[in-house]
CSV table of N, CA and C in Angstrom, one decimal:
chain,number,residue,atom,x,y,z
A,290,ALA,N,92.1,144.8,160.7
A,290,ALA,CA,91.2,145.7,160.5
A,290,ALA,C,90.0,145.0,160.5
A,291,SER,N,88.7,145.7,161.2
A,291,SER,CA,87.4,144.9,161.0
A,291,SER,C,86.5,146.1,160.7
A,292,LYS,N,85.3,145.5,160.2
A,292,LYS,CA,84.2,146.5,159.7
A,292,LYS,C,83.6,147.1,160.8
A,293,ILE,N,83.4,148.5,160.6
A,293,ILE,CA,82.8,149.4,161.7
A,293,ILE,C,81.6,150.1,161.2
A,294,ASP,N,80.8,150.7,161.9
A,294,ASP,CA,79.7,151.4,161.6
A,294,ASP,C,80.1,152.8,161.4
A,295,VAL,N,79.7,153.3,160.3
A,295,VAL,CA,80.2,154.9,160.0
A,295,VAL,C,79.1,155.8,160.4
A,296,LYS,N,77.9,155.1,160.4
A,296,LYS,CA,76.6,156.0,160.8
A,296,LYS,C,75.6,155.2,161.8
A,297,GLY,N,74.6,156.0,162.3
A,297,GLY,CA,73.8,155.2,163.1
A,297,GLY,C,74.1,155.0,164.7
A,298,GLU,N,73.2,154.1,165.3
A,298,GLU,CA,73.2,154.1,166.8
A,298,GLU,C,74.6,153.6,167.1
A,299,SER,N,75.2,152.6,166.4
A,299,SER,CA,76.4,151.9,166.6
A,299,SER,C,77.6,152.4,166.1
A,300,GLN,N,77.5,154.0,165.6
A,300,GLN,CA,78.9,154.4,164.9
A,300,GLN,C,79.9,154.3,165.7
A,301,HIS,N,81.0,154.2,165.1
A,301,HIS,CA,82.4,153.9,165.7
A,301,HIS,C,82.7,155.4,166.3
A,302,PRO,N,83.5,155.4,167.4
A,302,PRO,CA,83.8,156.6,168.0
A,302,PRO,C,84.7,157.6,167.1
A,303,ILE,N,85.4,157.1,166.1
A,303,ILE,CA,86.2,157.8,165.3
A,303,ILE,C,85.4,158.5,164.2
A,304,TYR,N,84.3,157.9,163.7
A,304,TYR,CA,83.3,158.6,162.8
A,304,TYR,C,82.6,159.6,163.7
A,305,GLU,N,82.2,159.3,165.1
A,305,GLU,CA,81.6,160.4,165.7
A,305,GLU,C,82.4,161.7,165.7
A,306,TRP,N,83.6,161.4,166.0
A,306,TRP,CA,84.6,162.7,166.0
A,306,TRP,C,84.6,163.2,164.6
A,307,LEU,N,84.8,162.4,163.5
A,307,LEU,CA,85.0,163.1,162.2
A,307,LEU,C,83.8,163.7,161.7
A,308,THR,N,82.6,163.5,162.3
A,308,THR,CA,81.4,164.0,161.6
A,308,THR,C,80.7,164.9,162.6
A,309,SER,N,81.3,165.4,163.7
A,309,SER,CA,80.6,166.2,164.8
A,309,SER,C,81.5,167.4,165.0
A,310,GLU,N,81.0,168.6,164.7
A,310,GLU,CA,81.7,169.9,164.9
A,310,GLU,C,82.0,170.1,166.3
A,311,ALA,N,81.1,169.7,167.0
A,311,ALA,CA,81.2,169.7,168.8
A,311,ALA,C,82.5,169.0,169.1
A,312,LEU,N,82.8,168.0,168.3
A,312,LEU,CA,83.9,167.0,169.0
A,312,LEU,C,85.2,167.5,168.0
A,313,ASN,N,85.4,167.7,166.7
A,313,ASN,CA,86.5,168.1,165.9
A,313,ASN,C,86.7,169.6,166.0
A,314,GLY,N,85.7,170.4,166.4
A,314,GLY,CA,85.9,171.9,166.4
A,314,GLY,C,85.8,172.4,164.8
A,315,GLU,N,85.6,171.6,163.8
A,315,GLU,CA,85.5,172.3,162.5
A,315,GLU,C,84.1,172.3,161.8
A,316,GLU,N,83.6,171.0,161.5
A,316,GLU,CA,82.4,170.7,160.5
A,316,GLU,C,81.7,169.6,161.1
A,317,ASP,N,80.4,169.8,161.0
A,317,ASP,CA,79.5,168.8,161.0
A,317,ASP,C,79.4,168.4,159.8
A,318,SER,N,79.1,166.8,159.4
A,318,SER,CA,79.1,166.3,158.2
A,318,SER,C,78.5,165.0,158.4
A,319,ILE,N,77.8,164.4,157.3
A,319,ILE,CA,77.4,163.0,157.1
A,319,ILE,C,78.0,162.2,156.0
A,320,VAL,N,78.4,161.0,156.3
A,320,VAL,CA,79.1,160.1,155.5
A,320,VAL,C,77.9,159.8,154.5
A,321,ARG,N,77.9,160.0,153.4
A,321,ARG,CA,76.8,160.0,152.4
A,321,ARG,C,77.3,158.5,151.4
A,322,TRP,N,78.4,158.2,151.3
A,322,TRP,CA,78.7,157.2,150.1
A,322,TRP,C,80.1,156.7,150.6
A,323,ASN,N,80.5,155.6,149.9
A,323,ASN,CA,81.9,155.1,150.1
A,323,ASN,C,83.0,156.1,149.6
A,324,PHE,N,84.2,155.8,150.1
A,324,PHE,CA,85.3,156.6,149.8
A,324,PHE,C,85.3,158.0,150.0
A,325,GLU,N,84.5,158.5,150.9
A,325,GLU,CA,84.8,159.7,151.5
A,325,GLU,C,85.9,159.8,152.2
A,326,LYS,N,86.6,160.9,152.1
A,326,LYS,CA,87.9,161.2,152.8
A,326,LYS,C,87.9,162.2,153.8
A,327,PHE,N,88.7,162.1,154.7
A,327,PHE,CA,89.0,163.1,155.7
A,327,PHE,C,90.3,163.3,156.0
A,328,LEU,N,90.8,164.7,156.3
A,328,LEU,CA,92.1,164.9,156.3
A,328,LEU,C,92.5,165.3,157.8
A,329,ILE,N,93.2,164.7,158.4
A,329,ILE,CA,93.7,165.1,159.8
A,329,ILE,C,95.3,165.3,159.8
A,330,ASP,N,95.5,166.4,160.6
A,330,ASP,CA,97.0,166.8,160.6
A,330,ASP,C,97.9,166.1,161.5
A,331,GLU,N,99.0,166.1,161.5
A,331,GLU,CA,100.0,165.7,162.3
A,331,GLU,C,99.7,165.7,164.0
A,332,GLN,N,99.0,166.8,164.3
A,332,GLN,CA,98.6,167.0,165.4
A,332,GLN,C,97.2,166.3,166.1
A,333,GLY,N,96.7,165.7,165.0
A,333,GLY,CA,95.4,165.0,165.2
A,333,GLY,C,94.3,166.0,165.0
A,334,ASN,N,94.5,167.2,164.5
A,334,ASN,CA,93.4,168.2,164.3
A,334,ASN,C,92.6,167.8,162.9
A,335,PHE,N,91.3,168.0,162.8
A,335,PHE,CA,90.5,168.0,161.7
A,335,PHE,C,90.8,169.1,160.6
A,336,VAL,N,91.2,168.8,159.4
A,336,VAL,CA,91.6,169.8,158.4
A,336,VAL,C,90.3,169.9,157.3
A,337,GLU,N,90.0,168.9,156.8
A,337,GLU,CA,89.1,168.9,155.5
A,337,GLU,C,88.4,167.5,155.3
A,338,HIS,N,87.3,167.6,154.7
A,338,HIS,CA,86.3,166.6,154.4
A,338,HIS,C,86.1,166.7,153.0
A,339,PHE,N,86.2,165.4,152.2
A,339,PHE,CA,86.1,165.7,150.9
A,339,PHE,C,85.0,164.3,150.5
A,340,ARG,N,84.0,164.5,149.6
A,340,ARG,CA,83.2,163.8,149.3
A,340,ARG,C,83.5,162.5,148.4
A,341,SER,N,82.9,161.4,148.2
A,341,SER,CA,83.4,160.4,147.6
A,341,SER,C,84.0,160.7,145.9
A,342,GLN,N,83.0,161.7,145.3
A,342,GLN,CA,83.4,162.1,143.9
A,342,GLN,C,84.8,162.7,143.8
A,343,VAL,N,85.4,163.3,144.8
A,343,VAL,CA,86.7,164.0,144.6
A,343,VAL,C,87.9,163.1,144.6
A,344,ASN,N,88.7,162.8,143.3
A,344,ASN,CA,89.6,162.2,143.2
A,344,ASN,C,90.8,162.2,144.4
A,345,PRO,N,91.2,161.3,145.0
A,345,PRO,CA,92.3,161.2,145.9
A,345,PRO,C,93.4,162.0,145.6
A,346,MET,N,93.7,162.1,144.3
A,346,MET,CA,94.8,162.7,143.6
A,346,MET,C,94.6,164.1,143.1
A,347,SER,N,93.4,164.4,143.4
A,347,SER,CA,93.0,165.9,142.9
A,347,SER,C,93.7,166.8,143.6
A,348,LYS,N,93.7,168.0,142.7
A,348,LYS,CA,94.6,169.3,143.2
A,348,LYS,C,94.2,169.7,144.4
A,349,LYS,N,92.7,169.7,144.7
A,349,LYS,CA,92.1,170.1,145.9
A,349,LYS,C,92.6,169.2,147.3
A,350,ILE,N,92.8,168.1,147.0
A,350,ILE,CA,93.4,167.2,148.2
A,350,ILE,C,94.8,167.5,148.3
A,351,THR,N,95.6,167.2,147.2
A,351,THR,CA,97.1,167.4,147.2
A,351,THR,C,97.6,168.8,147.6
A,352,ASP,N,96.9,169.8,147.4
A,352,ASP,CA,97.3,171.1,147.8
A,352,ASP,C,97.2,171.0,149.4
A,353,GLU,N,96.4,170.5,150.0
A,353,GLU,CA,96.3,170.4,151.5
A,353,GLU,C,97.5,169.5,152.0
A,354,LEU,N,98.1,168.6,151.5
A,354,LEU,CA,99.1,167.8,152.0
A,354,LEU,C,100.6,168.5,152.1
């Protein structure tokens, strides 16, 4: 793995998709801090975006799995 840009002019295409409703069909968002989480289903569809303060093992996330 290598470092990629999550914002700005050099934003990696995966983050373009994750943060653009026009591309992911669900929501526009901005990556504000480290450890933000995005859930994608088995078919590659956007499910949910969680901010960094949401614990990865929180009920909010585990209920979606």
